[in-house]
Short mmCIF file of C-alpha atoms (C1' of nucleotides) in Angstrom, two decimals:
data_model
loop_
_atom_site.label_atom_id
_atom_site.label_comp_id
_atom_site.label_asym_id
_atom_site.label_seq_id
_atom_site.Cartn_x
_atom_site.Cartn_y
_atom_site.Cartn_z
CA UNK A 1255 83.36 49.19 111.29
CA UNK A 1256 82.11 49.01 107.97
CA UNK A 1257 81.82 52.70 106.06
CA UNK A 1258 78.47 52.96 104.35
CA UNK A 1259 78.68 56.57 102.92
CA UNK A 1260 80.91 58.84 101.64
CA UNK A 1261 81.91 61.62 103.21
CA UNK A 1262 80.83 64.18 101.02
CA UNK A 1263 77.48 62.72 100.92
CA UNK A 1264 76.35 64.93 104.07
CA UNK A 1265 77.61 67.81 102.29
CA UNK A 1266 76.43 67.07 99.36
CA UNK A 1267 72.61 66.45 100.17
CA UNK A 1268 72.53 69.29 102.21
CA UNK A 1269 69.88 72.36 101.54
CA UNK A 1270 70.48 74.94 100.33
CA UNK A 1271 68.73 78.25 99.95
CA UNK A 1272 71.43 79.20 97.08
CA UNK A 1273 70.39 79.26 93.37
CA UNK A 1274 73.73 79.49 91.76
CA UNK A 1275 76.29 81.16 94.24
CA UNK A 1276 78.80 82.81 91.65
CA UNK A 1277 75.99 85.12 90.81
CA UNK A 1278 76.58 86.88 94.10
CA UNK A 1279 80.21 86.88 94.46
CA UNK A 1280 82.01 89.91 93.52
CA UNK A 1281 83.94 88.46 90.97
CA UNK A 1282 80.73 88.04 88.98
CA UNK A 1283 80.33 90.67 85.89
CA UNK A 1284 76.51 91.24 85.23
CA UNK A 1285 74.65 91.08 81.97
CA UNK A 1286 73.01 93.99 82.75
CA UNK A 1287 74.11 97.51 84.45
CA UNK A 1288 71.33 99.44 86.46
CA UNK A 1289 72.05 102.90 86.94
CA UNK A 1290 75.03 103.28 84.50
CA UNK A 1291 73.10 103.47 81.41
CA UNK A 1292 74.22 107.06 80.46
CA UNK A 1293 78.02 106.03 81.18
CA UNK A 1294 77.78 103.11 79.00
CA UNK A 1295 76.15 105.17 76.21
CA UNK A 1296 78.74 107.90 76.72
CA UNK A 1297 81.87 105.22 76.62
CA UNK A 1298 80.17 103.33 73.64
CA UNK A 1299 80.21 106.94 71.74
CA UNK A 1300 83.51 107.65 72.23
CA UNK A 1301 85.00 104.35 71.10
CA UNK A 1302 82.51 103.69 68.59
CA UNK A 1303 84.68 105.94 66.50
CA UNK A 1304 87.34 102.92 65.99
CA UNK A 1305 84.09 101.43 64.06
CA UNK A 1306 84.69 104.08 61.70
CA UNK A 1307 88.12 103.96 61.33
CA UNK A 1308 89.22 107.03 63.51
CA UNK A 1309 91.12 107.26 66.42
CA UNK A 1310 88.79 107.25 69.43
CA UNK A 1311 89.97 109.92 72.36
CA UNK A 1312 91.42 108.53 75.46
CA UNK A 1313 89.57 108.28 78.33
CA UNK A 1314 89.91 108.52 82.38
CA UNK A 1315 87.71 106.89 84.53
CA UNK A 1316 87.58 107.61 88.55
CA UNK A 1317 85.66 105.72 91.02
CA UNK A 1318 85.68 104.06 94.33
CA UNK A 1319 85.79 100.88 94.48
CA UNK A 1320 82.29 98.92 94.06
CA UNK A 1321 80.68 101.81 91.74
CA UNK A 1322 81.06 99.46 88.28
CA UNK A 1323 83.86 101.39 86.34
CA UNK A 1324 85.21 97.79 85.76
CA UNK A 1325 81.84 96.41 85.32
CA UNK A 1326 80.80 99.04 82.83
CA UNK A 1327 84.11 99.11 80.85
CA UNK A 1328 83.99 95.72 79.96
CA UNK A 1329 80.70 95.70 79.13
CA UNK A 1330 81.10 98.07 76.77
CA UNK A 1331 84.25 96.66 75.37
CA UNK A 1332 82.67 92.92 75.02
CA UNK A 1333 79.93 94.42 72.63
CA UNK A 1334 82.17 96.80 70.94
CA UNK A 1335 84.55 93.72 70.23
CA UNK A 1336 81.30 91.44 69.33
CA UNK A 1337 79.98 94.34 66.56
CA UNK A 1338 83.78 94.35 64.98
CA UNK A 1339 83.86 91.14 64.61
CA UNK A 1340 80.07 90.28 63.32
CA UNK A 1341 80.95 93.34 60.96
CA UNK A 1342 84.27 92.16 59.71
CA UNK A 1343 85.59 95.58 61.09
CA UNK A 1344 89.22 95.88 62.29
CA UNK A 1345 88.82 97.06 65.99
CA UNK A 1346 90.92 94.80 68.48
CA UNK A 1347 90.84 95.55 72.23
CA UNK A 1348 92.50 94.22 75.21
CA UNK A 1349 92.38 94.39 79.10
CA UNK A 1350 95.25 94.76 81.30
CA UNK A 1351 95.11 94.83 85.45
CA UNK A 1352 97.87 96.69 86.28
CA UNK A 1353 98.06 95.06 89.85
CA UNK A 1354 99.37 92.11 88.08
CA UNK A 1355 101.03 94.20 85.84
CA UNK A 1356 102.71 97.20 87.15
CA UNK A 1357 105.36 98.43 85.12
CA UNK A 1358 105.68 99.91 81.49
CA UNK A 1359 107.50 96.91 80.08
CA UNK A 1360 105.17 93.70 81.54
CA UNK A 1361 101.68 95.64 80.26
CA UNK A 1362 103.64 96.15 76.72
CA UNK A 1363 104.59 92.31 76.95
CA UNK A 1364 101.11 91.45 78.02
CA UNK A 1365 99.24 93.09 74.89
CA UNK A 1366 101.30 92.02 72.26
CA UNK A 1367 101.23 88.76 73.66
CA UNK A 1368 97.52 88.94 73.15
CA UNK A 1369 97.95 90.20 69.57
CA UNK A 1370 100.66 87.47 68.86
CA UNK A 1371 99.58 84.76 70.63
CA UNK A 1372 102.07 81.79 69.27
CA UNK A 1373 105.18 84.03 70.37
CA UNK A 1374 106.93 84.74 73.84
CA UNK A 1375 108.35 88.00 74.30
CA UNK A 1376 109.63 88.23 77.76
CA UNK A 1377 113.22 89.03 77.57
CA UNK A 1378 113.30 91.23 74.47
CA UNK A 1379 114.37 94.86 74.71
CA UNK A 1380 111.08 97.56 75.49
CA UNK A 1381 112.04 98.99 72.11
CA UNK A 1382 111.55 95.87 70.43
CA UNK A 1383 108.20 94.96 72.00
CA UNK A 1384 107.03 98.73 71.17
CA UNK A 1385 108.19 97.50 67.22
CA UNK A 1386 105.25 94.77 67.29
CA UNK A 1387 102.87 96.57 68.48
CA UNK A 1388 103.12 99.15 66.02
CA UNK A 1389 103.52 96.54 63.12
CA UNK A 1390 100.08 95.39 64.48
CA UNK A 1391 98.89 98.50 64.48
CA UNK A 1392 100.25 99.89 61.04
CA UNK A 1393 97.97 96.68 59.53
CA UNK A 1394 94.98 99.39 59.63
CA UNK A 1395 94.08 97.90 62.67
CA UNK A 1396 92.32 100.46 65.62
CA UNK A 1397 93.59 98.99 69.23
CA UNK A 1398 91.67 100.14 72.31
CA UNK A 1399 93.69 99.29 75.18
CA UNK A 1400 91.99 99.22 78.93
CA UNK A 1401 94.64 99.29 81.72
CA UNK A 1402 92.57 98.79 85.31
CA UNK A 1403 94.22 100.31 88.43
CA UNK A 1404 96.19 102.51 86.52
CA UNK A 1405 97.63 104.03 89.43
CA UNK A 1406 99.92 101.15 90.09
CA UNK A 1407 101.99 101.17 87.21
CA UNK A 1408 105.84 102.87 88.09
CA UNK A 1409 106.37 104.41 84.77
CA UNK A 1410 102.99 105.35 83.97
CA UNK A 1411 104.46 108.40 82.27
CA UNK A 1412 107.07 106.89 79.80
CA UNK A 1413 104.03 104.18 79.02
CA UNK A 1414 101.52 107.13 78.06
CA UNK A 1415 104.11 109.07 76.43
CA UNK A 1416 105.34 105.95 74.06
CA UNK A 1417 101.95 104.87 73.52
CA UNK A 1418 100.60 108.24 72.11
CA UNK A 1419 103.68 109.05 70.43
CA UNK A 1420 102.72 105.53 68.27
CA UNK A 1421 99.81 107.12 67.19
CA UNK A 1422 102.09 110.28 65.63
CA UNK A 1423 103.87 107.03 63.97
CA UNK A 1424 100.83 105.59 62.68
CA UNK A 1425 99.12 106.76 59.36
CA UNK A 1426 96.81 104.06 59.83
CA UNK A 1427 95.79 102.30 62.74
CA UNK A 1428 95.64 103.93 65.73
CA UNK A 1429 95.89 103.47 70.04
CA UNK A 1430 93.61 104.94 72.13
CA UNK A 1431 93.51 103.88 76.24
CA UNK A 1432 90.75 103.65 78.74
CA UNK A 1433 92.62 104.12 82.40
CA UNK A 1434 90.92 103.51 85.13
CA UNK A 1435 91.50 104.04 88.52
CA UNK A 1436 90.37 104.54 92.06
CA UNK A 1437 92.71 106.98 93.35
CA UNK A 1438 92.10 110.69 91.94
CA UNK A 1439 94.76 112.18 93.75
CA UNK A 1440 97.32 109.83 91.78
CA UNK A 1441 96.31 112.28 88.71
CA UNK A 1442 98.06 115.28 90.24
CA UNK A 1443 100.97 113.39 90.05
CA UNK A 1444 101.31 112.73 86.50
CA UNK A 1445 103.50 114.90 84.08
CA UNK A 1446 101.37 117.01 82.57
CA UNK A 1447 102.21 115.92 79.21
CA UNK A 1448 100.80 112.86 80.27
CA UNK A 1449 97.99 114.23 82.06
CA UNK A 1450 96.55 116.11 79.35
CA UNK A 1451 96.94 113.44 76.70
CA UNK A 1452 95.39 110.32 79.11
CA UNK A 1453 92.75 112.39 80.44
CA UNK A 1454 91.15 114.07 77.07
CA UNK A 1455 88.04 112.97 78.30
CA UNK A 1456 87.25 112.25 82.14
CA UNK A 1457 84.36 110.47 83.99
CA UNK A 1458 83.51 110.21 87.52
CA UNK A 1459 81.47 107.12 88.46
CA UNK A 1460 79.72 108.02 91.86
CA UNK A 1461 78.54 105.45 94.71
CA UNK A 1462 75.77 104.25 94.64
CA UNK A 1463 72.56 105.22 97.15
CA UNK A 1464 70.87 102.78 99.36
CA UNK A 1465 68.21 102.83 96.68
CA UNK A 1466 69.99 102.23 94.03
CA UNK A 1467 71.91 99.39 95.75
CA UNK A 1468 68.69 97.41 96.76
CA UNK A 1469 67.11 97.53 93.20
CA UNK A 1470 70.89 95.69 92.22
CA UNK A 1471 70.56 93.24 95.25
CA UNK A 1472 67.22 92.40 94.22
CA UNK A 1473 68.12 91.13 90.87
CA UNK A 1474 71.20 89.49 91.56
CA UNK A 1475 69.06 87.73 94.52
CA UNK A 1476 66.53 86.73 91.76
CA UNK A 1477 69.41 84.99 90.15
CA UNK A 1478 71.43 83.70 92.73
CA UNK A 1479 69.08 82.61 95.41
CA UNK A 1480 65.69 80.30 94.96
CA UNK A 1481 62.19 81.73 95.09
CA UNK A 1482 60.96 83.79 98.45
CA UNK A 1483 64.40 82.58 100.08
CA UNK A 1484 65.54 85.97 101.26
CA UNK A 1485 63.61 88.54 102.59
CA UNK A 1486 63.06 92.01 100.87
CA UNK A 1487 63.99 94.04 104.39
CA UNK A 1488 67.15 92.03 104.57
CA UNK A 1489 68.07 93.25 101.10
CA UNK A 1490 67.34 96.78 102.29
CA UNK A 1491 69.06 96.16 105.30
CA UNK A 1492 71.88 95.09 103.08
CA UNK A 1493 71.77 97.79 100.90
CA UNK A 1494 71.47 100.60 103.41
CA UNK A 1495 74.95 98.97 105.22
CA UNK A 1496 76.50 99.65 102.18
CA UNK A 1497 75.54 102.38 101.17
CA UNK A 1498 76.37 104.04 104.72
CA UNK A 1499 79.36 102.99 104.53
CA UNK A 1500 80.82 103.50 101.07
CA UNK A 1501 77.90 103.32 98.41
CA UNK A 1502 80.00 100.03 97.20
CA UNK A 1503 77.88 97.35 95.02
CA UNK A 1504 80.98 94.65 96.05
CA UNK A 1505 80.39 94.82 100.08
CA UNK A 1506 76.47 94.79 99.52
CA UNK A 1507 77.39 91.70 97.14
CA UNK A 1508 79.18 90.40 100.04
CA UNK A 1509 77.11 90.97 102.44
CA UNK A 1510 74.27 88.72 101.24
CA UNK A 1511 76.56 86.27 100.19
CA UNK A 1512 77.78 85.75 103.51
CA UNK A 1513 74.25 86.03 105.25
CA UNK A 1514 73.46 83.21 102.95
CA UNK A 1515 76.01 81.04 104.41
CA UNK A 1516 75.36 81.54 107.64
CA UNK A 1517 71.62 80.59 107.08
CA UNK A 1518 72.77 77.69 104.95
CA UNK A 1519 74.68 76.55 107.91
CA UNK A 1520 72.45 77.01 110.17
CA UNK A 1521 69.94 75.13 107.62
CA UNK A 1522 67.46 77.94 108.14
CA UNK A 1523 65.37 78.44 104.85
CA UNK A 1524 65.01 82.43 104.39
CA UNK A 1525 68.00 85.31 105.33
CA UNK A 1526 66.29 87.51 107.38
CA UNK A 1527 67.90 90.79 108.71
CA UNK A 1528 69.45 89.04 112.00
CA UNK A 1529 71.87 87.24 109.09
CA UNK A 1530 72.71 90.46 107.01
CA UNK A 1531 73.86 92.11 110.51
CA UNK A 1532 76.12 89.20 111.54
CA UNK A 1533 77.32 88.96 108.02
CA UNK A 1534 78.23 92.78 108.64
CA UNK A 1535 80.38 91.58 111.32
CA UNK A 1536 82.02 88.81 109.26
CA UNK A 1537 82.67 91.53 106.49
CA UNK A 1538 83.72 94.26 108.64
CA UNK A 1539 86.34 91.49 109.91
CA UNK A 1540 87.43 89.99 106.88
CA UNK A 1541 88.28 93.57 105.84
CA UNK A 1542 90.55 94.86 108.71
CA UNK A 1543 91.93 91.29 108.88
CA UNK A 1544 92.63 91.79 104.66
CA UNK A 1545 94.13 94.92 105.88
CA UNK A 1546 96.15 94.28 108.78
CA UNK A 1547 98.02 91.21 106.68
CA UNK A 1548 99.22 93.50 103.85
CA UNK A 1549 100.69 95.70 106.27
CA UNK A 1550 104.48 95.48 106.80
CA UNK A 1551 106.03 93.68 109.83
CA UNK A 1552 106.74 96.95 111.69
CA UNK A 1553 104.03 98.11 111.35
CA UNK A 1554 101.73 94.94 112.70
CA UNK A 1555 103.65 95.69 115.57
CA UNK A 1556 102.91 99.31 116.18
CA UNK A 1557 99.47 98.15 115.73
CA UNK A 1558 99.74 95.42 118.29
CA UNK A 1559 101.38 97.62 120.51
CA UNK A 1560 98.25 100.44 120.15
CA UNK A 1561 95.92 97.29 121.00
CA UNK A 1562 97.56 95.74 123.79
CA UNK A 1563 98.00 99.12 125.61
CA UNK A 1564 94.39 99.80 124.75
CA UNK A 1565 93.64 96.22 125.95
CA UNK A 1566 95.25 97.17 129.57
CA UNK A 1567 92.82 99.92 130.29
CA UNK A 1568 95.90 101.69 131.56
CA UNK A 1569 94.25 104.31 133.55
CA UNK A 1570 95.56 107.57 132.31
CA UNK A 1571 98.29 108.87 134.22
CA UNK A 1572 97.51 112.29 135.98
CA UNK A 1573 95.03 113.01 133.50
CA UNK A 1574 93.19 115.99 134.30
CA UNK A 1575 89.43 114.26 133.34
CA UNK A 1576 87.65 114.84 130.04
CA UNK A 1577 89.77 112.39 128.39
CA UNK A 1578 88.07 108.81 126.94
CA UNK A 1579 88.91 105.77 127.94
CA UNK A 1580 91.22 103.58 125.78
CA UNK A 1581 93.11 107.19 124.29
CA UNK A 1582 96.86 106.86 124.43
CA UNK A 1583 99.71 108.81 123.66
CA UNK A 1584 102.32 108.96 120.80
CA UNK A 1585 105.00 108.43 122.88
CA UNK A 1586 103.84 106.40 125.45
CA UNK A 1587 103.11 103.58 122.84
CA UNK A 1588 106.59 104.39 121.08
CA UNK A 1589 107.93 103.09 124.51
CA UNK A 1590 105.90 99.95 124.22
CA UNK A 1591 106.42 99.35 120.28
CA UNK A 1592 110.27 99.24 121.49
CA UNK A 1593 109.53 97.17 123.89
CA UNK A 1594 107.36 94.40 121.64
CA UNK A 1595 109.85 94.67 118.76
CA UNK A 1596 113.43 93.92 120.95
CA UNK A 1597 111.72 91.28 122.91
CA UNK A 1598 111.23 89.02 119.59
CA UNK A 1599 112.66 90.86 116.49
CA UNK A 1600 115.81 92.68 117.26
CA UNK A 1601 114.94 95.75 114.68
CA UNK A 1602 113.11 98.71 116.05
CA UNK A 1603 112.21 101.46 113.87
CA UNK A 1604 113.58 105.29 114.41
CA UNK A 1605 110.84 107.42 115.96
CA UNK A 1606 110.41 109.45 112.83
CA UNK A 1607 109.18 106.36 110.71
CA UNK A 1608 107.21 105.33 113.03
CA UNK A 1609 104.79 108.69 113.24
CA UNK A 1610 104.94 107.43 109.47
CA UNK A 1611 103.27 104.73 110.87
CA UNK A 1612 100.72 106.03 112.88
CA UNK A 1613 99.92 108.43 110.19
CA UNK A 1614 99.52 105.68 107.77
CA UNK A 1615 97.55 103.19 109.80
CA UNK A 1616 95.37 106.70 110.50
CA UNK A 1617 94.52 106.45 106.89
CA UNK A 1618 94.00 102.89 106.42
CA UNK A 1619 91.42 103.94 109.44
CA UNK A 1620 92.76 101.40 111.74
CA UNK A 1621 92.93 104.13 114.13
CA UNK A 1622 91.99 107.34 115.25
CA UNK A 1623 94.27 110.97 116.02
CA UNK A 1624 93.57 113.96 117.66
CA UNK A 1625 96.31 116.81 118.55
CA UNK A 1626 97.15 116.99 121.93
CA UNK A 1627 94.89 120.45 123.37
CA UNK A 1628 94.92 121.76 126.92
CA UNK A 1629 95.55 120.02 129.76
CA UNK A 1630 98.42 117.96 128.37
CA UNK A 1631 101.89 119.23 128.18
CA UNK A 1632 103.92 120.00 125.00
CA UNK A 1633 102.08 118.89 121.24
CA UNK A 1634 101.64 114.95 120.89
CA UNK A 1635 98.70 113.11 119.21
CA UNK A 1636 96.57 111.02 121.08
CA UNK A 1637 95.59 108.01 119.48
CA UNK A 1638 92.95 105.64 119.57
CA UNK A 1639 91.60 102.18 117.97
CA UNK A 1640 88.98 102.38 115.62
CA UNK A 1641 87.67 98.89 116.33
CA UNK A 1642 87.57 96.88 119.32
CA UNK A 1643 90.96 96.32 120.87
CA UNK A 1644 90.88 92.65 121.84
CA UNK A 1645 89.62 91.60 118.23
CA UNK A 1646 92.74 93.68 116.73
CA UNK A 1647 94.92 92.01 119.12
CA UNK A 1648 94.01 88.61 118.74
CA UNK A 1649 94.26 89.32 114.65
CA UNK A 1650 97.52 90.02 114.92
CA UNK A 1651 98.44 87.85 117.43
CA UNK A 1652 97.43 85.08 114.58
CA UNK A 1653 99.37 87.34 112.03
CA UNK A 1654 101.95 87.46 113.56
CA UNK A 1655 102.60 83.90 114.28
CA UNK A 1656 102.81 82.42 110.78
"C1'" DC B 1191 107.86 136.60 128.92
"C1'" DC B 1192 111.11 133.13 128.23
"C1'" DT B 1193 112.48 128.44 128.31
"C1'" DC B 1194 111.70 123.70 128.22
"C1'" DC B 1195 109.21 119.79 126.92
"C1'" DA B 1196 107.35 116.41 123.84
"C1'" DC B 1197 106.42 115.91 120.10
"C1'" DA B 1198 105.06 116.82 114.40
"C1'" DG B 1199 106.66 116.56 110.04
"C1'" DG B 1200 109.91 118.36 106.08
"C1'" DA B 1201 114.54 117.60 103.71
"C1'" DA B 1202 118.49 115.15 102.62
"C1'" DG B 1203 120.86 111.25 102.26
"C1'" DC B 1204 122.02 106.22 102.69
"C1'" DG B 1205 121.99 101.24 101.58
"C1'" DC B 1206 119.73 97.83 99.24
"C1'" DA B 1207 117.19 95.04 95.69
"C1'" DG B 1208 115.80 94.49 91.28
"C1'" DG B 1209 115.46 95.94 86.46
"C1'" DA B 1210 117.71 97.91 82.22
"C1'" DG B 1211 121.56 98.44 79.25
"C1'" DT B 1212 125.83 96.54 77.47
"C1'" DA C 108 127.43 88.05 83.37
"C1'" DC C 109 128.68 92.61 84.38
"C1'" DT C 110 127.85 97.32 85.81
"C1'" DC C 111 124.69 101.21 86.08
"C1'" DC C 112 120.50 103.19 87.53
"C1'" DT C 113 116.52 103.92 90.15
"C1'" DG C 114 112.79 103.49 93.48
"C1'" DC C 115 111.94 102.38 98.26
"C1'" DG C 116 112.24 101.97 103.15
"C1'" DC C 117 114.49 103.98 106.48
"C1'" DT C 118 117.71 107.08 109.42
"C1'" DT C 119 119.61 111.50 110.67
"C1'" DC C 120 119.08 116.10 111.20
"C1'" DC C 121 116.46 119.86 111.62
"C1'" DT C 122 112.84 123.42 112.19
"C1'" DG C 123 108.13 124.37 113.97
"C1'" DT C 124 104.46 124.38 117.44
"C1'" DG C 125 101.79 125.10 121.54
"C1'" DG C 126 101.09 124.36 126.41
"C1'" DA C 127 103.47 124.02 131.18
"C1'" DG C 128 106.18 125.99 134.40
"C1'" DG C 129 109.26 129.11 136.41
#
DNA sequence: CCTCCACAGGAAGCGCAGGAGT
DNA sequence: ACTCCTGCGCTTCCTGTGGAGG
């Protein structure tokens, strides 16, 4: 047998109806920002005081996820950063995820390493660290920190408080901070102290409407797909998805990414709207899967016990009527999470953690609760999936296995 | 009406892992 | 390297709630 052709070749020659495909993935930042012009005017006005040598205010920004606070932050910060240096003007800035960095001491360690590139600080004292940065600083220099997902740092109060007592330090520089965050509640939380200092100016980025979400799937398709290769109802097919569901720009992103695929695959030449609604499916997926494989052991198997209950029909015990089909009880499925968990893992959760549980997964929207009303003795929730039983079982099933 | 049932959910406390201080 | 401290996941204990049933 004599091999003629690579294997890639097949791959490689294959149509496609993509332009460039990172312009449509999510992790893609955009040159330009419909709809957020005001924001970016407002955020460019606040720190453009660093230009002039004052402290600029701190700033909160709230959002859900998809609605471009990240997007529009370092936008602003990449042409801020640009005009400093063009102008010789000492304004230095510097982006922190605090998902990769949650606690007060590893975002300190990760901005001075930025400022001082050729030396390692992990290991020295907080105090120490704190000591550079304010060296940096005291060189007349005006920092503007952005911390993303500012909700998951521990110590978030200790970091605020050190960082804006520097500036009581400095005569100066200064250090101002951009938080950002898509969790408003987690501002209740805060001391006060804090509160007041990291929030002396607030912004709420909103989602986006159907409308506005087509006119940004149209120009990313310009970019990322050829010519006439995806239909304008499947963008607004796309767009209204999203926007139904959570007015996010990242699953509309997604969504035509993945109908592109599956056209690509299926060597098809133009995504029509059949693609965009089995791409929904594929998203919708990929999200509760996402979901159901950060949750904790335990709790996979409250979930699988919920779905294999709900996969048995069980037809409700002496259930006076009026009740839907698939609807189970707190307790019943207790009894069956026991059940699951001693037959392979010998640790079962107390009762009490696991309404914890249920409440939990309730949020996550993996399932649904009502209170017990008439017709059912005592007070118990009944609970039902919120997406189709078999598909959650067979998820976790695979989960669960590795 | 009272009691029991079948839970909900708050409070306190416990053991552990990992980080800070020494 | 060592203790000390602290946050986290969890248990135990407890009080509350609303319908069923006598």
């Amino acid at each position: 047998m004599l091999q003629t052709q690579n294997i890639f070749e097949k791959e490689f020659a294959k149509e496609t109806i993509f332009l460039d495909r990172n312009m449509i993935t999510p992790h893609y930042t955009p040159k330009v920002l419909p709809f957020r012009e005001t924001y970016i005017e407002d955020i460019s006005n606040l720190v453009s005081k660093t230009l002039k040598g004052q402290k600029a205010d701190n700033l909160f920004i709230y959002g859900k996820t998809g609605t471009g606070k990240t997007s529009v932050t370092k936008h602003v910060m990449e042409q801020l950063l640009e005009f400093a240096s063009q102008k010789n003007l000492p304004v230095e800035g510097n982006y922190v995820n605090c998902r990769n960095h949650n606690s007060k001491y590893r975002i300190l360690v990760k901005i001075v390493k930025e400022f001082y590139p050729e030396e390692n600080f992990l290991g020295f004292s907080a105090a120490f660290v704190y000591e550079k940065l304010l060296d940096y600083a005291r060189k007349e220099k005006h920092l503007v920190l952005v911390l993303d997902e500012i909700d998951k740092v521990k110590d978030l109060d200790e970091l605020v408080y050190g960082l804006t007592r520097c500036n009581d330090e400095l005569d100066k520089g200064s250090i101002s901070i951009i938080g950002i965050s898509n969790n408003l509640m987690f501002k209740d939380r805060l001391d006060p102290r804090t509160k007041s200092s990291l929030c002396q100016h607030e912004m709420i980025f909103p989602p986006y409407n159907a409308q506005e979400l087509s006119e940004i799937l149209e120009q990313r398709t310009e970019i990322a797909f050829k010519p006439d290769s995806v239909e304008g109802s499947a963008i607004h097919l796309a767009a209204a998805i999203a926007a139904q569901e959570s007015g996010d720009a990242r699953t509309a992103v997604m969504l035509l990414l993945h109908a592109g695929e599956i056209s690509d695959k299926k060597g098809l030449r133009k995504v029509t709207d059949l693609e965009v609604k089995k791409a929904k499916k594929k998203v919708e997926e990929e999200l509760i899967f996402n979901m159901i494989s950060t949750l904790p052991e335990q709790q996979q198997l409250v979930l699988y016990a919920i779905s294999s209950l709900s996969v048995e029909k069980k037809p409700m015990h002496k259930i006076t009527g009026a009740i839907e089909v698939g609807v189970l009880f707190s307790g019943e499925i207790y009894d069956e999470y026991c059940r699951l968990s001693k037959k392979f893992k010998e640790t079962t959760v107390s009762a009490r953690w696991y309404r914890q549980y249920i409440s939990e997964l309730e949020m996550y929207g993996l399932i649904v609760s009502t209170n017990s009303g008439k017709g059912i003795k005592g007070q118990t929730r009944l609970i039902k999936l919120g997406f189709d039983a078999e598909k959650i079982k067979g998820l976790i099933e695979k989960e669960l296995a590795t």
